[in-house]
Amino acid sequence: QVQLVESGGGVVQPGGSLRLSCAASGFTFSTYGMHWVRQAPGKGLESVSFIRFDGSNKYYGDSVKGRFSISRDNSKNTLFLQMNSLRVEDTAVYYCAQDDGLLLIQWGRGTLVTVTS
Amino acid sequence: EIVLTQSPATLSLSPGERATLSCRASQSVRNYVAWYQQKPGQAPRLLIYDASNRATGIPARFSGSGSGTDFTLTISSLEPEDFGVYYCQQRSNWFTFGGGTKVEIK
C-alpha cells in the first residue's frame, strides 16, 4: 500500500532553515507529481509547493515564493522541501501528498514545523 | 485565484442524521470539485472527486453533487467515525481549498 512518511520538522528560530523529507513507497514514485501542503494550528489547508513527476516544473504558493525550494530524488523515492528565511507564520504541520491530476490522492501523516524565538 | 466558500462553518448533528455541506466557488469550476475528510490528528483523506465520484473504499453514504459554482456533499446517515472537518477543493484553475466545515456531535 502507499506510504508517505515525512521527517525533518522541529523547532527553529525566525530566519532559520529546515529541510523536510518525504519517503515514498508502495507506488512508482517517479511517475507521480508530488505536493507539500501545510496546516497552521487550528486552521485550514494551504498549498505550499508542487513538483512534476520528473522535476521539470515546480509551483510555489505566494507566501513561500523565493524562500522555499522543492526537489525530488526519484532514485531514492524521496521528496524534499528546503525552507529558508522561516517566519513565525510558517508554523504548521507540513504534509506531503501524491498527485493525480491535482487530486491529492494519498497523504502522509505530516511533520510539525514550529518557528519561534 | 478561485475562492471556495464553505458553509456552514460548523454542523452539529447526531449519529444517524443526514449531513448536507455546501461549497460555493467564486467562478465556475465546471465539475472539478473534490471533497476531503480530516479527523482530529490525522491527515486529510480524499472522499469525492469531480463533484460526484467516490474515491476508492469510500462508503456509499457519502455522495456529492453540483456543477459550475455550487456543490454539495451529503452524508446520508452519520456514523460515529464521520465526525471531523470536511474540505472542498477545486482543480479547474490550479487548485485551492475551501475553509472547511466541522461536523460535530450534537
XYZ file of C-alpha atoms in Angstrom:
223
model
C 0.000 0.000 0.000
C 1.034 3.604 -0.479
C 3.102 5.070 2.328
C 4.330 8.629 2.654
C 6.463 9.414 5.672
C 7.542 12.979 6.381
C 10.505 13.892 8.542
C 12.726 16.861 9.333
C 10.326 19.047 11.256
C 11.268 20.720 14.504
C 11.683 23.986 16.342
C 13.624 26.763 14.640
C 14.141 30.471 15.227
C 12.826 33.103 12.829
C 15.225 33.467 9.923
C 16.410 29.891 10.254
C 16.252 26.974 7.848
C 14.890 23.436 7.798
C 14.840 20.676 5.210
C 11.835 18.391 5.140
C 11.888 14.947 3.552
C 9.094 12.643 2.446
C 9.937 8.969 1.902
C 7.539 7.293 -0.516
C 6.778 3.618 -1.016
C 4.078 1.385 -2.433
C 3.821 3.132 -5.809
C 6.015 4.146 -8.742
C 7.228 7.423 -7.290
C 8.907 8.582 -10.494
C 5.592 8.708 -12.368
C 3.669 10.967 -9.983
C 3.714 14.655 -9.194
C 4.028 15.477 -5.514
C 2.756 18.220 -3.244
C 3.635 19.877 0.021
C 0.541 21.184 1.832
C 0.584 22.814 5.250
C -1.908 23.384 8.012
C -1.323 26.023 10.673
C -2.619 25.163 14.163
C -6.422 25.196 14.116
C -6.518 26.420 10.534
C -7.311 25.068 7.075
C -5.195 23.611 4.294
C -2.748 25.675 2.246
C -0.871 24.574 -0.861
C 2.847 25.188 -0.384
C 4.553 23.634 -3.376
C 4.208 21.135 -6.211
C 6.701 19.322 -8.414
C 6.028 17.362 -11.568
C 6.932 13.681 -11.759
C 10.235 14.422 -13.487
C 11.068 17.614 -11.621
C 10.678 19.695 -14.773
C 8.107 22.096 -13.340
C 7.684 23.494 -9.874
C 4.996 25.628 -8.271
C 5.132 27.713 -5.093
C 2.453 29.430 -3.106
C 2.795 33.215 -2.901
C 3.543 33.115 0.814
C 6.658 30.946 0.346
C 7.908 32.022 -3.067
C 11.618 32.893 -3.000
C 12.125 31.250 0.408
C 11.183 27.578 -0.113
C 12.517 25.164 -2.701
C 11.025 21.809 -3.683
C 13.024 18.963 -5.169
C 12.923 15.205 -5.546
C 15.250 12.247 -5.922
C 13.459 9.624 -7.982
C 16.303 7.144 -7.467
C 15.611 7.262 -3.714
C 11.817 7.753 -3.845
C 12.146 10.883 -1.779
C 10.618 14.356 -1.910
C 12.242 17.381 -0.272
C 11.295 20.864 0.850
C 14.112 23.274 1.658
C 12.726 26.068 3.834
C 14.845 29.182 4.326
C 14.180 32.540 5.994
C 11.496 30.956 8.137
C 8.845 33.151 9.712
C 6.580 32.674 12.692
C 3.663 32.350 10.277
C 5.296 29.294 8.676
C 4.477 27.331 11.826
C 2.327 24.425 10.688
C 2.063 20.716 10.100
C 3.567 20.007 6.688
C 2.089 17.156 4.689
C 3.411 15.565 1.542
C 0.788 14.215 -0.826
C 0.669 12.164 -4.006
C -0.846 13.925 -7.002
C -3.196 12.602 -9.643
C -4.262 15.447 -11.895
C -4.308 17.925 -8.977
C -6.206 15.485 -6.806
C -4.279 14.716 -3.627
C -4.935 11.015 -3.517
C -2.683 9.918 -0.667
C -1.248 11.924 2.209
C 1.453 11.393 4.776
C 0.873 11.885 8.491
C 2.715 15.185 8.478
C 5.658 16.755 10.296
C 5.364 19.747 12.614
C 7.443 22.860 11.999
C 7.479 25.428 14.788
C 9.101 28.798 14.207
C 9.579 30.670 17.447
C 12.077 32.895 19.183
C -7.395 32.815 -7.660
C -10.646 30.921 -7.298
C -12.066 31.259 -3.798
C -14.132 28.457 -2.303
C -16.575 29.343 0.482
C -17.882 26.506 2.629
C -20.987 26.640 4.770
C -21.913 26.226 7.472
C -18.691 26.583 9.413
C -19.970 24.078 11.961
C -22.707 21.472 11.711
C -23.949 19.896 14.951
C -25.740 16.624 14.307
C -26.461 13.289 15.939
C -25.436 9.862 14.630
C -27.988 8.656 12.104
C -28.877 12.142 10.898
C -28.282 13.465 7.389
C -25.485 15.991 6.835
C -25.532 18.492 3.998
C -22.378 20.540 3.395
C -22.094 23.346 0.876
C -19.172 24.669 -1.180
C -19.519 27.732 -3.386
C -16.894 28.847 -5.911
C -16.166 32.467 -6.844
C -16.356 31.495 -10.515
C -17.271 28.393 -12.457
C -15.069 25.390 -11.791
C -17.132 23.105 -14.050
C -17.312 19.817 -12.131
C -13.733 19.902 -10.829
C -14.517 19.790 -7.134
C -13.210 17.252 -4.667
C -14.051 16.687 -1.014
C -11.647 15.599 1.720
C -12.317 14.411 5.265
C -9.943 15.155 8.116
C -10.292 13.584 11.546
C -8.504 15.097 14.558
C -4.778 14.405 14.486
C -4.957 12.747 11.083
C -4.128 13.694 7.522
C -6.942 14.538 5.110
C -8.444 11.715 3.045
C -9.935 12.041 -0.434
C -13.662 11.225 -0.420
C -15.173 12.551 -3.636
C -13.646 13.788 -6.883
C -15.103 15.527 -9.933
C -18.135 16.543 -7.902
C -19.801 13.149 -7.616
C -17.330 10.267 -7.889
C -16.462 8.367 -4.727
C -12.801 7.590 -4.212
C -11.699 4.019 -3.681
C -13.048 2.491 -0.481
C -15.399 5.360 0.397
C -18.783 4.170 1.704
C -21.946 4.776 -0.313
C -23.413 7.014 2.400
C -21.116 9.756 1.065
C -22.354 11.452 -2.086
C -21.515 14.613 -3.953
C -23.375 16.786 -6.413
C -23.212 20.094 -8.218
C -21.570 21.872 -11.103
C -20.466 25.347 -12.026
C -20.263 27.265 -8.743
C -22.414 25.339 -6.247
C -21.554 21.958 -4.799
C -22.893 19.750 -2.033
C -21.501 16.877 -0.011
C -24.177 14.730 1.595
C -23.680 12.098 4.256
C -26.938 10.167 4.249
C -26.764 8.787 7.794
C -23.915 9.886 10.059
C -21.765 7.204 11.613
C -19.642 7.980 14.700
C -16.466 7.847 12.579
C -17.775 10.556 10.216
C -17.321 13.412 12.655
C -14.483 15.700 11.671
C -13.683 18.529 9.257
C -14.547 18.436 5.567
C -12.780 20.484 2.921
C -13.730 21.103 -0.668
C -11.058 21.679 -3.299
C -11.225 22.916 -6.895
C -8.783 21.914 -9.641
C -10.279 23.845 -12.523
C -7.721 26.649 -12.277
C -4.647 25.370 -10.452
C -6.138 24.315 -7.084
C -7.436 25.859 -3.906
C -9.171 24.602 -0.784
C -12.227 25.872 0.990
C -12.057 26.885 4.624
C -13.706 23.709 5.904
C -16.906 22.628 7.644
C -16.658 20.955 11.020
C -19.201 18.204 11.600
C -19.529 17.733 15.332
C -21.582 15.523 17.570
C -24.685 17.235 18.911
